Amino acid sequence: MASHAKFAEIAALAGDPSRAVMLHALMDGRALTASEMARAASIAPQTASDHLARMVAAGLLSVVKQGRHRYHRLASPVVAQMMESIMLVASDLEPAQPKLTVGPRDKSLRAGRTCYDHLAGRLGVALADALVMGGHVELADDAGLVTNTGVAFLGGIGVDIDALMARRGKRSKRVLCRPCLDWSERRPHLAGVLGAALCTHSFKNGWIRHIDGTRAVMVTPKGRRIYREQLGVQLE
Amino acid sequence: MASHAKFAEIAALAGDPSRAVMLHALMDGRALTASEMARAASIAPQTASDHLARMVAAGLLSVVKQGRHRYHRLASPVVAQMMESIMLVASDLEPAQPKLTVGPRDKSLRAGRTCYDHLAGRLGVALADALVMGGHVELADDAGLVTNTGVAFLGGIGVDIDALMARRGKRSKRVLCRPCLDWSERRPHLAGVLGAALCTHSFKNGWIRHIDGTRAVMVTPKGRRIYREQLGVQLE
DNA sequence: TCGATGCTACGGTCGTCACCGTAACATCTT
DNA sequence: AAGATGTTACGGTGACGACCGTAGCATCGA
């Protein structure tokens, strides 16, 4: 098959509105069932099942069977990264007119949310800003790195860079963050290995919590204190 | 408009086979006319014109009018990056079966080609390898950086990092390269600011040349010598 | 064992869109 | 001025696919 055809197939799969909603629902890294996504996309379960089967066949999603449930998740971080890049183009081109329909749900999403495996929204951008400001991380448009002082600092709050690299490709100790342009803030937040580590660490220590079962994230009082004292981040 | 809808619109535009061919034809950064792309995609000029108008309206392409010609190009590097990420997913999932239809044209593309504004194929991967081997660049899966010795070395062969940063965001001197997984080699080559600079510099100094008017790139004898003596790259 | 639930298989309908033919317009050439 | 070339406008056709209803299979709870 020509590479163009495969390219078009992948893009076309992401290009259907219903499938787009389903893919977005998976962007927090969780695994969902067919009926859950059917409800999210406002379509019948049969239709959702059809969509899911096709995306699994194409390799966009992976599926695990558990009892009478079939849990679908994004096949790999590469897929999430692809979606982020499409979102970036889509938001870039969005007309600069004021958003009219910003419901309360959108509002909490803008405050903070998970984006596959890292933090986004005002929270994600604020953390990225603070780390850059403190000289712990350096960012450019298309790459980022952790400084030597950053390695030490992150170790101090419980994020062990060496351990991270041991588990990964470990090609370079300092190269492990990726800037990811935030669609609501239009400024970069931290993705990549560091972004993922910071996110899971924050959840594990009770600094942040998911609102209901959604992607939206709230900062706990404890987290608010930590972020302020350690990073100098003043939220809200 | 909900963000999902805009997302789906962009993906759907890239998802049509004919449009995919046209977009790929623009991946070298050149600007092409409607009829040229119609020929590339094997469709009538009217159809191509329709496709182009839609992509321009969506902001994927930009157009400049010159006489009776209308030159279309990718609207921004962000679009090229999006396409690369889709290509990555598409190639990742490609069945591991041996490629049957590898014509001579594909062959020269695999040897070396431009990918929007940087070098790809065996040439691009070899250059990236050499720079990593020499300690001038550090790469991970999702980010990269130029070392201090790398800044000096690149200056020696005519690529001025400081000048590059002055023209760009210049947030960090060493952060300016992005690894971009090569679809034919399945290994990273250099993209980002550094990748683009290295590419244009190589063209300007006559180290490489385009084959006919295609994306395929050949290394000149002079370039072969430079690459070998300066970088230790042995091509073929 | 029986009903309930999650999911998939199949067939049919309807809307959307890629495509081209015809035609009009703009620009360059002679 | 007249023909050639590049491009867009419009209308019609044909095909693909998103969607759901019905039906069948697997699994869980009683």
PDB file of N, CA and C in Angstrom, chain A residues 68-105:
ATOM      1  N   ARG A  68     -17.567  -9.221  30.482  1.00  0.00           N
ATOM      2  CA  ARG A  68     -18.407  -8.841  29.351  1.00  0.00           C
ATOM      3  C   ARG A  68     -18.110  -7.434  28.866  1.00  0.00           C
ATOM      4  N   HIS A  69     -17.067  -6.838  29.416  1.00  0.00           N
ATOM      5  CA  HIS A  69     -16.667  -5.499  28.982  1.00  0.00           C
ATOM      6  C   HIS A  69     -15.454  -5.583  28.064  1.00  0.00           C
ATOM      7  N   ARG A  70     -15.396  -4.641  27.166  1.00  0.00           N
ATOM      8  CA  ARG A  70     -14.199  -4.533  26.320  1.00  0.00           C
ATOM      9  C   ARG A  70     -13.672  -3.119  26.470  1.00  0.00           C
ATOM     10  N   TYR A  71     -12.505  -3.012  27.076  1.00  0.00           N
ATOM     11  CA  TYR A  71     -11.944  -1.704  27.356  1.00  0.00           C
ATOM     12  C   TYR A  71     -11.034  -1.252  26.221  1.00  0.00           C
ATOM     13  N   HIS A  72     -11.335  -0.078  25.711  1.00  0.00           N
ATOM     14  CA  HIS A  72     -10.547   0.481  24.607  1.00  0.00           C
ATOM     15  C   HIS A  72      -9.680   1.630  25.123  1.00  0.00           C
ATOM     16  N   ARG A  73      -8.457   1.676  24.645  1.00  0.00           N
ATOM     17  CA  ARG A  73      -7.571   2.799  24.973  1.00  0.00           C
ATOM     18  C   ARG A  73      -6.746   3.153  23.753  1.00  0.00           C
ATOM     19  N   LEU A  74      -6.101   4.311  23.808  1.00  0.00           N
ATOM     20  CA  LEU A  74      -5.218   4.697  22.709  1.00  0.00           C
ATOM     21  C   LEU A  74      -4.095   3.677  22.612  1.00  0.00           C
ATOM     22  N   ALA A  75      -3.741   3.311  21.393  1.00  0.00           N
ATOM     23  CA  ALA A  75      -2.778   2.226  21.201  1.00  0.00           C
ATOM     24  C   ALA A  75      -1.400   2.599  21.713  1.00  0.00           C
ATOM     25  N   SER A  76      -1.045   3.868  21.627  1.00  0.00           N
ATOM     26  CA  SER A  76       0.295   4.268  22.055  1.00  0.00           C
ATOM     27  C   SER A  76       0.350   5.777  22.236  1.00  0.00           C
ATOM     28  N   PRO A  77       1.361   6.250  22.948  1.00  0.00           N
ATOM     29  CA  PRO A  77       1.540   7.698  23.117  1.00  0.00           C
ATOM     30  C   PRO A  77       1.697   8.409  21.782  1.00  0.00           C
ATOM     31  N   VAL A  78       2.172   7.682  20.789  1.00  0.00           N
ATOM     32  CA  VAL A  78       2.343   8.297  19.469  1.00  0.00           C
ATOM     33  C   VAL A  78       0.996   8.785  18.935  1.00  0.00           C
ATOM     34  N   VAL A  79      -0.052   8.014  19.197  1.00  0.00           N
ATOM     35  CA  VAL A  79      -1.378   8.412  18.749  1.00  0.00           C
ATOM     36  C   VAL A  79      -1.819   9.680  19.464  1.00  0.00           C
ATOM     37  N   ALA A  80      -1.548   9.731  20.760  1.00  0.00           N
ATOM     38  CA  ALA A  80      -1.919  10.931  21.523  1.00  0.00           C
ATOM     39  C   ALA A  80      -1.171  12.150  20.998  1.00  0.00           C
ATOM     40  N   GLN A  81       0.087  11.942  20.681  1.00  0.00           N
ATOM     41  CA  GLN A  81       0.874  13.057  20.168  1.00  0.00           C
ATOM     42  C   GLN A  81       0.331  13.532  18.827  1.00  0.00           C
ATOM     43  N   MET A  82      -0.082  12.599  18.014  1.00  0.00           N
ATOM     44  CA  MET A  82      -0.689  12.961  16.733  1.00  0.00           C
ATOM     45  C   MET A  82      -1.923  13.819  16.966  1.00  0.00           C
ATOM     46  N   MET A  83      -2.750  13.393  17.905  1.00  0.00           N
ATOM     47  CA  MET A  83      -3.969  14.146  18.163  1.00  0.00           C
ATOM     48  C   MET A  83      -3.663  15.534  18.686  1.00  0.00           C
ATOM     49  N   GLU A  84      -2.650  15.624  19.531  1.00  0.00           N
ATOM     50  CA  GLU A  84      -2.286  16.950  20.034  1.00  0.00           C
ATOM     51  C   GLU A  84      -1.859  17.850  18.897  1.00  0.00           C
ATOM     52  N   SER A  85      -1.129  17.303  17.951  1.00  0.00           N
ATOM     53  CA  SER A  85      -0.657  18.145  16.852  1.00  0.00           C
ATOM     54  C   SER A  85      -1.820  18.579  15.966  1.00  0.00           C
ATOM     55  N   ILE A  86      -2.817  17.712  15.823  1.00  0.00           N
ATOM     56  CA  ILE A  86      -3.997  18.117  15.050  1.00  0.00           C
ATOM     57  C   ILE A  86      -4.770  19.185  15.811  1.00  0.00           C
ATOM     58  N   MET A  87      -4.893  18.990  17.123  1.00  0.00           N
ATOM     59  CA  MET A  87      -5.577  19.986  17.942  1.00  0.00           C
ATOM     60  C   MET A  87      -4.893  21.338  17.838  1.00  0.00           C
ATOM     61  N   LEU A  88      -3.570  21.286  17.789  1.00  0.00           N
ATOM     62  CA  LEU A  88      -2.816  22.539  17.698  1.00  0.00           C
ATOM     63  C   LEU A  88      -3.148  23.272  16.411  1.00  0.00           C
ATOM     64  N   VAL A  89      -3.154  22.545  15.311  1.00  0.00           N
ATOM     65  CA  VAL A  89      -3.503  23.169  14.033  1.00  0.00           C
ATOM     66  C   VAL A  89      -4.937  23.689  14.091  1.00  0.00           C
ATOM     67  N   ALA A  90      -5.818  22.890  14.645  1.00  0.00           N
ATOM     68  CA  ALA A  90      -7.226  23.284  14.692  1.00  0.00           C
ATOM     69  C   ALA A  90      -7.420  24.541  15.533  1.00  0.00           C
ATOM     70  N   SER A  91      -6.703  24.643  16.641  1.00  0.00           N
ATOM     71  CA  SER A  91      -6.894  25.811  17.501  1.00  0.00           C
ATOM     72  C   SER A  91      -6.184  27.020  16.931  1.00  0.00           C
ATOM     73  N   ASP A  92      -5.068  26.753  16.261  1.00  0.00           N
ATOM     74  CA  ASP A  92      -4.334  27.834  15.634  1.00  0.00           C
ATOM     75  C   ASP A  92      -5.213  28.579  14.642  1.00  0.00           C
ATOM     76  N   LEU A  93      -6.023  27.808  13.944  1.00  0.00           N
ATOM     77  CA  LEU A  93      -6.769  28.382  12.829  1.00  0.00           C
ATOM     78  C   LEU A  93      -8.145  28.848  13.263  1.00  0.00           C
ATOM     79  N   GLU A  94      -8.442  28.562  14.512  1.00  0.00           N
ATOM     80  CA  GLU A  94      -9.769  28.950  14.978  1.00  0.00           C
ATOM     81  C   GLU A  94      -9.928  30.454  14.841  1.00  0.00           C
ATOM     82  N   PRO A  95     -11.055  30.905  14.363  1.00  0.00           N
ATOM     83  CA  PRO A  95     -11.276  32.339  14.227  1.00  0.00           C
ATOM     84  C   PRO A  95     -11.062  33.047  15.564  1.00  0.00           C
ATOM     85  N   ALA A  96     -10.463  34.202  15.509  1.00  0.00           N
ATOM     86  CA  ALA A  96     -10.073  34.899  16.727  1.00  0.00           C
ATOM     87  C   ALA A  96     -11.255  35.548  17.427  1.00  0.00           C
ATOM     88  N   GLN A  97     -12.436  35.217  16.985  1.00  0.00           N
ATOM     89  CA  GLN A  97     -13.609  35.827  17.614  1.00  0.00           C
ATOM     90  C   GLN A  97     -13.807  35.270  19.016  1.00  0.00           C
ATOM     91  N   PRO A  98     -14.431  36.028  19.890  1.00  0.00           N
ATOM     92  CA  PRO A  98     -14.644  35.584  21.268  1.00  0.00           C
ATOM     93  C   PRO A  98     -15.478  34.319  21.298  1.00  0.00           C
ATOM     94  N   LYS A  99     -15.089  33.401  22.171  1.00  0.00           N
ATOM     95  CA  LYS A  99     -15.845  32.172  22.327  1.00  0.00           C
ATOM     96  C   LYS A  99     -17.195  32.477  22.948  1.00  0.00           C
ATOM     97  N   LEU A 100     -18.227  31.998  22.341  1.00  0.00           N
ATOM     98  CA  LEU A 100     -19.560  32.293  22.855  1.00  0.00           C
ATOM     99  C   LEU A 100     -20.029  31.225  23.827  1.00  0.00           C
ATOM    100  N   THR A 101     -19.744  29.972  23.489  1.00  0.00           N
ATOM    101  CA  THR A 101     -20.297  28.888  24.278  1.00  0.00           C
ATOM    102  C   THR A 101     -19.242  28.292  25.191  1.00  0.00           C
ATOM    103  N   VAL A 102     -19.003  28.948  26.295  1.00  0.00           N
ATOM    104  CA  VAL A 102     -18.056  28.439  27.268  1.00  0.00           C
ATOM    105  C   VAL A 102     -18.818  28.063  28.520  1.00  0.00           C
ATOM    106  N   GLY A 103     -19.273  26.852  28.550  1.00  0.00           N
ATOM    107  CA  GLY A 103     -20.049  26.387  29.687  1.00  0.00           C
ATOM    108  C   GLY A 103     -19.176  26.183  30.900  1.00  0.00           C
ATOM    109  N   PRO A 104     -19.775  25.835  32.005  1.00  0.00           N
ATOM    110  CA  PRO A 104     -19.028  25.591  33.236  1.00  0.00           C
ATOM    111  C   PRO A 104     -18.056  24.414  33.084  1.00  0.00           C
ATOM    112  N   ARG A 105     -18.437  23.466  32.240  1.00  0.00           N
ATOM    113  CA  ARG A 105     -17.566  22.313  32.066  1.00  0.00           C
ATOM    114  C   ARG A 105     -16.291  22.738  31.341  1.00  0.00           C
TER     115      ARG A 105
END
